CSV table of C-alpha atoms in Angstrom, one decimal:
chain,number,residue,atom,x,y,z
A,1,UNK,CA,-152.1,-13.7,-89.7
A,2,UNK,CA,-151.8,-15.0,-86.9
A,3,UNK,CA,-148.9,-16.4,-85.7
A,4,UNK,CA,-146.9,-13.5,-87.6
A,5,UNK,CA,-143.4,-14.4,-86.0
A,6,UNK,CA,-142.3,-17.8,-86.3
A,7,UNK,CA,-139.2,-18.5,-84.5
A,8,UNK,CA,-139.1,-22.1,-85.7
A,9,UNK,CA,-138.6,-21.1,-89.5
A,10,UNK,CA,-134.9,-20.5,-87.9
A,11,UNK,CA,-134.8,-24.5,-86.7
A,12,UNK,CA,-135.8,-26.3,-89.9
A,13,UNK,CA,-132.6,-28.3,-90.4
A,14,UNK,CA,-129.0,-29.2,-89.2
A,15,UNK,CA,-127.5,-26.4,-91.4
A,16,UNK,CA,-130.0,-23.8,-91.2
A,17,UNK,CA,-129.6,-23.9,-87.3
A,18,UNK,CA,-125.8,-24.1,-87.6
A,19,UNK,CA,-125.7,-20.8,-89.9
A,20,UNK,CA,-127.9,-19.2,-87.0
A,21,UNK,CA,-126.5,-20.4,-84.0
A,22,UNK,CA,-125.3,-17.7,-81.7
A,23,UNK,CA,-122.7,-19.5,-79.7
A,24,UNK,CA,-120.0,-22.1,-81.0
A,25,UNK,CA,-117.4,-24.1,-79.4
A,26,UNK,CA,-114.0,-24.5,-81.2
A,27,UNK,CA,-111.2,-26.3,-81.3
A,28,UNK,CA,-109.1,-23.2,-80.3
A,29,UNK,CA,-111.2,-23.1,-77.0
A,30,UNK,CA,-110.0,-25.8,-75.8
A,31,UNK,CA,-107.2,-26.3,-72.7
A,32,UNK,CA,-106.3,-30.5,-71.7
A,33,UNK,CA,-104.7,-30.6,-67.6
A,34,UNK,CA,-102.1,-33.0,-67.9
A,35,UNK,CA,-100.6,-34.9,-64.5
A,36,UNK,CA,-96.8,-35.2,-64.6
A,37,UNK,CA,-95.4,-37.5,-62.2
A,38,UNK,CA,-91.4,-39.3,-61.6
A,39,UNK,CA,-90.4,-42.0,-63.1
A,40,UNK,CA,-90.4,-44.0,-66.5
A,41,UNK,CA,-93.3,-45.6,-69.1
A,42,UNK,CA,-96.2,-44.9,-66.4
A,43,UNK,CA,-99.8,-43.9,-67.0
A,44,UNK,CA,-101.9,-44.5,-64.0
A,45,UNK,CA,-105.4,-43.9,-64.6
A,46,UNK,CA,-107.1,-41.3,-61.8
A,47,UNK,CA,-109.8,-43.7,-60.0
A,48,UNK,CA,-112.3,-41.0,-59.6
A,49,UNK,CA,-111.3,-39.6,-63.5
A,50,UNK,CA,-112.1,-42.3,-65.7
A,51,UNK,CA,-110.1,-41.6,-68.9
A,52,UNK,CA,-107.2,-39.2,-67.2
A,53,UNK,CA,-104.1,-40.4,-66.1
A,54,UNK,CA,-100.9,-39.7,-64.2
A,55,UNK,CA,-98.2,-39.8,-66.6
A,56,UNK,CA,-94.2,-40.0,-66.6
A,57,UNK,CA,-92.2,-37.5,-68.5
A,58,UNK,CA,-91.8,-39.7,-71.7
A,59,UNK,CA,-95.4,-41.0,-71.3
A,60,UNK,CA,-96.7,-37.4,-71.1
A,61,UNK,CA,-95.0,-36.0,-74.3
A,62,UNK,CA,-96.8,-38.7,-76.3
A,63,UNK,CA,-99.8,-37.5,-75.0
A,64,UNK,CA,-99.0,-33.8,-75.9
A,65,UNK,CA,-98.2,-35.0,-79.1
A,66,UNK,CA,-101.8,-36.5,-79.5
A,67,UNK,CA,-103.0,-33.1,-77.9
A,68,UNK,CA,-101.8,-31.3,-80.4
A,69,UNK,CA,-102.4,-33.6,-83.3
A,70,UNK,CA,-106.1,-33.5,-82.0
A,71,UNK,CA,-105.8,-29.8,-82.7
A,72,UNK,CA,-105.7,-28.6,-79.3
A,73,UNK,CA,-103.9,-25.2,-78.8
A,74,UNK,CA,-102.4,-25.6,-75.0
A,75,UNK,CA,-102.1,-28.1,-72.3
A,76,UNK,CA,-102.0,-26.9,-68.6
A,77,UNK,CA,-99.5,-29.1,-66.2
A,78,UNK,CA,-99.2,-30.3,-63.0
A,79,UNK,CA,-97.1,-32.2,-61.2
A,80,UNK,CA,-96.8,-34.9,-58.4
A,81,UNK,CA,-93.0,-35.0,-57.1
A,82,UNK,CA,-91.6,-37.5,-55.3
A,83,UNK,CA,-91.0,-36.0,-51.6
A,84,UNK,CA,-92.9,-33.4,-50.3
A,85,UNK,CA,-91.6,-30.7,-47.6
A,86,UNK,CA,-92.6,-27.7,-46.3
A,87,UNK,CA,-90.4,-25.6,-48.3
A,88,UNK,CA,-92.1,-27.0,-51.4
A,89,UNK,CA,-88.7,-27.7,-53.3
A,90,UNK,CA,-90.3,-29.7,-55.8
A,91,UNK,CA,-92.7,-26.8,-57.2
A,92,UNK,CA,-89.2,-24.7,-57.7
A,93,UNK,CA,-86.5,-26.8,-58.2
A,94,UNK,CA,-84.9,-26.8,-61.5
A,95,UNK,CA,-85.2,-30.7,-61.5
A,96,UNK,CA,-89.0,-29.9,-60.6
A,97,UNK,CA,-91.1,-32.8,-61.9
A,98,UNK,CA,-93.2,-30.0,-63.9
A,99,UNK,CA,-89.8,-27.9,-65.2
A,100,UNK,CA,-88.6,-31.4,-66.8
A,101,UNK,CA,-91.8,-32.2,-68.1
A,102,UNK,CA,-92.2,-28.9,-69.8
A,103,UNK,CA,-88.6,-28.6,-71.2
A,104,UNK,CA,-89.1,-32.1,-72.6
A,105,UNK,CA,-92.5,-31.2,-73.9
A,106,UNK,CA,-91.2,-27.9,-75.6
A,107,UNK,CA,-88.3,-29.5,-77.2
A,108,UNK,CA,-90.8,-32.6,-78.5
A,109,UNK,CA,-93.5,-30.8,-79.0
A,110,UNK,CA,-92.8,-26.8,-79.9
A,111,UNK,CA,-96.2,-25.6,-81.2
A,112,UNK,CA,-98.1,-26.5,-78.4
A,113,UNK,CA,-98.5,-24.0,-75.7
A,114,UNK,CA,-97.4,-25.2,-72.0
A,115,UNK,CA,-99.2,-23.3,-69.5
A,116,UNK,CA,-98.3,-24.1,-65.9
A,117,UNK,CA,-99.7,-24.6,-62.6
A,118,UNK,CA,-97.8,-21.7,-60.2
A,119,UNK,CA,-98.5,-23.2,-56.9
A,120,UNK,CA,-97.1,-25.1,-54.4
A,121,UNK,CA,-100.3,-27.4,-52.8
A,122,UNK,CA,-98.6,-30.2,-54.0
A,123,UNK,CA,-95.4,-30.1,-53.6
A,124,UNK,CA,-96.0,-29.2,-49.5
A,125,UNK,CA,-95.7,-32.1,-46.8
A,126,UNK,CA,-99.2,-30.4,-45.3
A,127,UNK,CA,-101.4,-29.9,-48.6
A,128,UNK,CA,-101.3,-26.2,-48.3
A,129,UNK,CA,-100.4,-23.6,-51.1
A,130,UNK,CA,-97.8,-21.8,-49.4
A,131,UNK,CA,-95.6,-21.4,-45.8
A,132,UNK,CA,-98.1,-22.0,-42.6
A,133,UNK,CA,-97.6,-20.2,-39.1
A,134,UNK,CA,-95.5,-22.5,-36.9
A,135,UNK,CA,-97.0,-25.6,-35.0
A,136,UNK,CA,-100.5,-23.5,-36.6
A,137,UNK,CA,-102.7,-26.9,-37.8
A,138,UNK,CA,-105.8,-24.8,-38.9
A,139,UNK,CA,-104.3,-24.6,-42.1
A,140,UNK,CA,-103.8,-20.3,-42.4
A,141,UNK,CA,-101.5,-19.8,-45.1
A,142,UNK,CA,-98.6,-16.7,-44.1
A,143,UNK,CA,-99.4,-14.5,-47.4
A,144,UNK,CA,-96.5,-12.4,-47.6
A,145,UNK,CA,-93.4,-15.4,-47.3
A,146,UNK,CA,-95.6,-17.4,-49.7
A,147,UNK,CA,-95.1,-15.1,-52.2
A,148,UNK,CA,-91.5,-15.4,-52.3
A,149,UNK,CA,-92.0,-19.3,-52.8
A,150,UNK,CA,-94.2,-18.1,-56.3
A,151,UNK,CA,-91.7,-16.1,-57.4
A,152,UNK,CA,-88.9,-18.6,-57.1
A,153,UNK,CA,-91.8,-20.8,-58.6
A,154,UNK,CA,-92.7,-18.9,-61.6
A,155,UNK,CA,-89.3,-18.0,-62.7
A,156,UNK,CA,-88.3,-21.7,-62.6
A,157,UNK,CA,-91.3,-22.4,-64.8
A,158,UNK,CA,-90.2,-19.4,-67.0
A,159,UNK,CA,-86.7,-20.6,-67.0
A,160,UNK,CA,-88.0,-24.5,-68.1
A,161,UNK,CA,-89.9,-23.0,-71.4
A,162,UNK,CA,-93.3,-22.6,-70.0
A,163,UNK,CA,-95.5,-20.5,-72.0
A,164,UNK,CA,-97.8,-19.0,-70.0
A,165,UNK,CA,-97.8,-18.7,-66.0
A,166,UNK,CA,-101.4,-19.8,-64.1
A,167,UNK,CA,-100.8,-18.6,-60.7
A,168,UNK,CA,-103.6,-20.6,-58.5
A,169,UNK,CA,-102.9,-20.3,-54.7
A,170,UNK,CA,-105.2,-17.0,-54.5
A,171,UNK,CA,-102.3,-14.8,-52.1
A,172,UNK,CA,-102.9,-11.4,-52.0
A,173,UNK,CA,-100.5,-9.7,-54.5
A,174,UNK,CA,-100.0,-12.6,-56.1
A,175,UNK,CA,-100.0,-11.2,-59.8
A,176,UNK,CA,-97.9,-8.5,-58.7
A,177,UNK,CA,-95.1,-10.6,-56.9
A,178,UNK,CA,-95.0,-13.0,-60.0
A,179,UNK,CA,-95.2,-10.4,-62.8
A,180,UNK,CA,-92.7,-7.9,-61.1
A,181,UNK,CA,-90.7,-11.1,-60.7
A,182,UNK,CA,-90.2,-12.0,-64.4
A,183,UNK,CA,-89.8,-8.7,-65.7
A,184,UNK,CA,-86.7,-8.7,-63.3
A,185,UNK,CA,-85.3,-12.2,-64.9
A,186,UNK,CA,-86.3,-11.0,-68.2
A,187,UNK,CA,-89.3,-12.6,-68.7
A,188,UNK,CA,-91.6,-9.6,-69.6
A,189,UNK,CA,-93.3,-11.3,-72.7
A,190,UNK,CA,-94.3,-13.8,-70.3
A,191,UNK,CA,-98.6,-13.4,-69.6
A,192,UNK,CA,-99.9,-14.4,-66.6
A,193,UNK,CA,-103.2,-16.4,-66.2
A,194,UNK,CA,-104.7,-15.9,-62.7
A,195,UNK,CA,-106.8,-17.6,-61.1
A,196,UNK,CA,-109.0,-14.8,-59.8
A,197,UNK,CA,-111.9,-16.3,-58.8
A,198,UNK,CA,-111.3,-19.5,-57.4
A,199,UNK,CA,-113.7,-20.8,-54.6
A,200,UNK,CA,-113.5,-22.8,-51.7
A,201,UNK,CA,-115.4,-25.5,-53.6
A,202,UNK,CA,-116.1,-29.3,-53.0
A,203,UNK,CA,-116.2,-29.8,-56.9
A,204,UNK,CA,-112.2,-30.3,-56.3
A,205,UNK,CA,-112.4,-34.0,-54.9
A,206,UNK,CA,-111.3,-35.7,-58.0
A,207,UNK,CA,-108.5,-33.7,-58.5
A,208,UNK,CA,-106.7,-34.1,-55.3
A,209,UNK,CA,-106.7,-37.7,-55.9
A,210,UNK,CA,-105.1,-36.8,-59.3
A,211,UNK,CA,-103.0,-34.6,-58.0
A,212,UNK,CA,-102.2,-36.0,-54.6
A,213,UNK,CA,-102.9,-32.7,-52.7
A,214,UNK,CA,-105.3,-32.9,-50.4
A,215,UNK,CA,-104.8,-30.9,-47.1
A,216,UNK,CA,-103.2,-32.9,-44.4
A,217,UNK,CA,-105.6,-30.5,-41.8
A,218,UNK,CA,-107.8,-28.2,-42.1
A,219,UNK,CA,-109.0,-26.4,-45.8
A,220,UNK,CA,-108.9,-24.0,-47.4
A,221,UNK,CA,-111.3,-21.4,-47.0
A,222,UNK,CA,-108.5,-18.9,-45.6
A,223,UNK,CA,-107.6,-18.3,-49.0
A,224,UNK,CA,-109.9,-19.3,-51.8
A,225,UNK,CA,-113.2,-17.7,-52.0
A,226,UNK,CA,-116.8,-18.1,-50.0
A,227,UNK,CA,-118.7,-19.8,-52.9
A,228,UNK,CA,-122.1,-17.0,-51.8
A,229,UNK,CA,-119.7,-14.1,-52.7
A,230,UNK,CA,-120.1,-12.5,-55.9
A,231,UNK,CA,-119.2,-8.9,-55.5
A,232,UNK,CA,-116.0,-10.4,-53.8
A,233,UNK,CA,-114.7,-12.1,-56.9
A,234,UNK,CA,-115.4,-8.5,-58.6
A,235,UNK,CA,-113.2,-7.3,-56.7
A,236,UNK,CA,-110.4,-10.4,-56.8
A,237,UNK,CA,-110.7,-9.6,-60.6
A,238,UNK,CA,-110.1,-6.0,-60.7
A,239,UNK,CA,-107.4,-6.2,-58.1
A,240,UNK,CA,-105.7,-8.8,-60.5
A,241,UNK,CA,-106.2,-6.1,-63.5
A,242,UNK,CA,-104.7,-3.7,-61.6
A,243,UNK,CA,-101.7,-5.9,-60.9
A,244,UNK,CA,-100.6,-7.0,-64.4
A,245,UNK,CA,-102.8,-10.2,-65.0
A,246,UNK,CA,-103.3,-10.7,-68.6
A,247,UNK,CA,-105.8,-13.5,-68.7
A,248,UNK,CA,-108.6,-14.3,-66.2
A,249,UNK,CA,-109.8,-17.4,-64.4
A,250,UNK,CA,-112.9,-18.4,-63.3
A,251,UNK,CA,-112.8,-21.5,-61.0
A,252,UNK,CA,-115.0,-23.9,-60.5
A,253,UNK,CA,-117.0,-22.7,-64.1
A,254,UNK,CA,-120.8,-25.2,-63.9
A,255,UNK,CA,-121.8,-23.4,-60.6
A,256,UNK,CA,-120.3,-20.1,-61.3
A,257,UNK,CA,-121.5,-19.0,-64.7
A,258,UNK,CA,-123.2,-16.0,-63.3
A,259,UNK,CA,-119.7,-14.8,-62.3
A,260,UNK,CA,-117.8,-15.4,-65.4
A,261,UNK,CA,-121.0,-13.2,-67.1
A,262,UNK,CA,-120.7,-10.5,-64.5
A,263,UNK,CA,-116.7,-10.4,-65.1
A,264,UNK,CA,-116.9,-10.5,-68.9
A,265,UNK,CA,-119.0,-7.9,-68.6
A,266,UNK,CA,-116.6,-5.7,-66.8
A,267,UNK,CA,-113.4,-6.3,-68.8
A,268,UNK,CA,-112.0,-7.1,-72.1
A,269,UNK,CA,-109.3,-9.5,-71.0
A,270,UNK,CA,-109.6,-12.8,-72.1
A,271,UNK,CA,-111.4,-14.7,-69.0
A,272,UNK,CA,-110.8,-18.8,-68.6
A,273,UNK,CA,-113.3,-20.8,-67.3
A,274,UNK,CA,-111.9,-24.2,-65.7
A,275,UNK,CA,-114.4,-27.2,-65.7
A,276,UNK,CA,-113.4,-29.1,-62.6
A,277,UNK,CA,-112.3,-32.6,-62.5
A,278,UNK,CA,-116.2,-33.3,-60.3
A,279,UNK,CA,-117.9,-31.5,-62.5
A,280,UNK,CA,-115.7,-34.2,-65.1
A,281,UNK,CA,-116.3,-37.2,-63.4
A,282,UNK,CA,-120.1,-36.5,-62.9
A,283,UNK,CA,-120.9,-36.6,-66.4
A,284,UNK,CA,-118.2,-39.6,-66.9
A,285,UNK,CA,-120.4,-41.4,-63.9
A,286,UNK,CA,-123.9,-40.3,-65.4
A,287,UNK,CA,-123.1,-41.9,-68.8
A,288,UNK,CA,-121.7,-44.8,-67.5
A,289,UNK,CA,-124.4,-45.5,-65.8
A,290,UNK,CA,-126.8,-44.7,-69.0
A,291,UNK,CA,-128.7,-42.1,-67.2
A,292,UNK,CA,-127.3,-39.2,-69.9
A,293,UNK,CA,-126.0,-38.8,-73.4
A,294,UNK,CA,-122.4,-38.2,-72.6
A,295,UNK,CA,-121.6,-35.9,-75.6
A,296,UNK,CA,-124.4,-33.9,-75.9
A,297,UNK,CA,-124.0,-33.1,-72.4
A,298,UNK,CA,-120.9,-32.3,-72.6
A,299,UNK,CA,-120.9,-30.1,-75.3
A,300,UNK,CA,-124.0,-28.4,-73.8
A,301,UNK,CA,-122.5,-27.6,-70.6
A,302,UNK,CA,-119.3,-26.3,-72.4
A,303,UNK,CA,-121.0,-24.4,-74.9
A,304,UNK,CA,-122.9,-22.7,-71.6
A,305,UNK,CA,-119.5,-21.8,-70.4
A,306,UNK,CA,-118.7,-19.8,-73.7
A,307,UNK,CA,-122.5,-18.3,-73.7
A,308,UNK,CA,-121.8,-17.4,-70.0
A,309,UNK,CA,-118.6,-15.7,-71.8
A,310,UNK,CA,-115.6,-17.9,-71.7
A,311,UNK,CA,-112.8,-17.4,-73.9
A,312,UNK,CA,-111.3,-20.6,-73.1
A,313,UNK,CA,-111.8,-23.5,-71.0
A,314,UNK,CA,-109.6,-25.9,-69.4
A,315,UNK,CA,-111.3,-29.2,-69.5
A,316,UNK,CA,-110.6,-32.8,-69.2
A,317,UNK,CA,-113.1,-33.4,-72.1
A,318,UNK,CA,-110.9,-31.7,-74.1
A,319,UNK,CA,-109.7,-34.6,-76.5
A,320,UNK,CA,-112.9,-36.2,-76.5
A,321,UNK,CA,-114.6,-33.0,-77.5
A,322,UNK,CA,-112.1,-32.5,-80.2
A,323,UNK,CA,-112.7,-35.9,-82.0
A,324,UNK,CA,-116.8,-34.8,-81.8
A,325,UNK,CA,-115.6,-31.3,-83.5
A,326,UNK,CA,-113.8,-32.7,-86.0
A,327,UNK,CA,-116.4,-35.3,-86.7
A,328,UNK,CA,-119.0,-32.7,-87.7
């Protein structure tokens, strides 16, 4: 008899295990950062992203269009202006490098979902997300006048045709201010994506070369989280619920599984799990090097995300990962 249980029975073959498996990635998962920056016919590829590129407007709505050809469901943008200043024009302007590129994106493009960026770290001469105390170089962000500068932000971004608002600069009130905001300019149907629990993390490197917003002095620990708090981003969360958020982020996700588990756990709102641009370019590093199979790792460590209980993730793998779906 013995053994009597035989897990394995369950493993035989491809289809058996598919018709068994417990957790599957899908197309509709999926959320591709895009980099808008000024000018014409550029696409500079990211040094430290291999495969992920700054692109001009007319350059970036061929690449939604191959977003959303891939089957895709939403892009997420960001933008690099031209001048920076420490009112952060660029992030609210209605010539806004990002408010261009998603006007022209939603007129090319108009079943693709634009989410936005709703902060203001790179469009500041300093590198910080918001107004700073005069002649103050530790890099302390003033909470309260910085959320003026998101609601002029998010409106714009409402105003341009964006879809869905991803406030990121983690101000306290920040949901609030935005969503009380939009109602006011008749933007209710509007939802918000916060980034509730982002940390203080130095998975971020990358990125900042992407998107040309690293801190001029100082960091950022003032404002995003201590990456040993847990309870804290608990408390982010519910704060957020209580404010109007309608989606949930968790930010970086390959270090922080056991807080996207603990926040799925506590509420039914869709929760977003970003895969950083290091934890990207490690794997794109790795397999370059030989030392890993690049899509089975990457599909493992997204399919961990959703286990951990993602409802969607933002990733830079997201084309590539859409070409291994489909190829099933």
């Amino acid at each position: 008899m013995f053994p009597l249980n035989r897990p394995r029975r369950l493993r035989t073959n491809q289809r058996l295990r598919d018709m068994v498996c417990e957790t599957k990635l899908t197309l509709d998962d999926l959320i591709y950062p895009l980099f808008a920056v000024p000018g014409n016919n550029i696409a500079k590829e990211v040094i430290s992203m291999p495969g992920i590129f700054q692109l001009s407007i007319d350059k970036i709505v061929n690449e939604a269009k191959m977003v959303r050809d891939l089957g895709i469901p939403a892009i997420i943008l960001f933008g690099v202006p031209e001048e920076k200043n420490s009112e952060a024009t660029g992030a609210w302007g209605k010539e806004g490098i990002v408010q261009r590129a998603t006007e022209a994106i939603k007129r090319e493009v108009k079943d693709l979902i634009v989410i936005v960026d709703t902060c203001v770290c790179e469009y500041t001469d300093h590198g910080h997300c918001g107004y700073l105390k005069k002649d103050d170089c530790t890099g302390e962000v003033l909470n309260d006048s910085t959320l003026e500068l998101l609601k002029k932000t998010a409106v714009s971004q409402a105003l341009a045709g964006a879809d869905i608002i991803a406030p990121s600069g983690m101000m306290d009130g920040f949901v609030r201010s935005i969503r009380e905001k939009l109602d006011q300019e008749g933007f209710s149907n509007i939802p918000i994506l916060s980034y509730a629990a982002k940390y203080a993390s130095g998975y971020y490197g990358p990125f900042r070369d992407a998107a040309d917003s690293s801190p001029q002095f100082g960091d950022r620990r003032t404002y995003q989280m201590d990456p040993g708090n847990a309870r804290e981003a608990l408390k982010e969360v519910m704060l957020d619920i209580e404010e109007g958020a309608d989606m949930l982020m968790v930010k970086p996700a390959l270090s922080y599984m056991d807080i996207l588990w603990r926040i799925k756990e506590m509420t039914n709102l869709p929760v977003a799990a970003y895969n950083v641009s290091g934890e990207y370019s490690m794997i794109k590093a790795a397999a370059a090097n030989g030392w890993i199979d690049e899509k089975q790792v990457t599909l493992e460590t997204l399919t961990s995300f959703k286990r951990a209980g993602a409802d969607l993730i933002l990733t830079y793998h997201a084309k590539d990962v859409a070409r291994w779906i489909q190829s099933k």
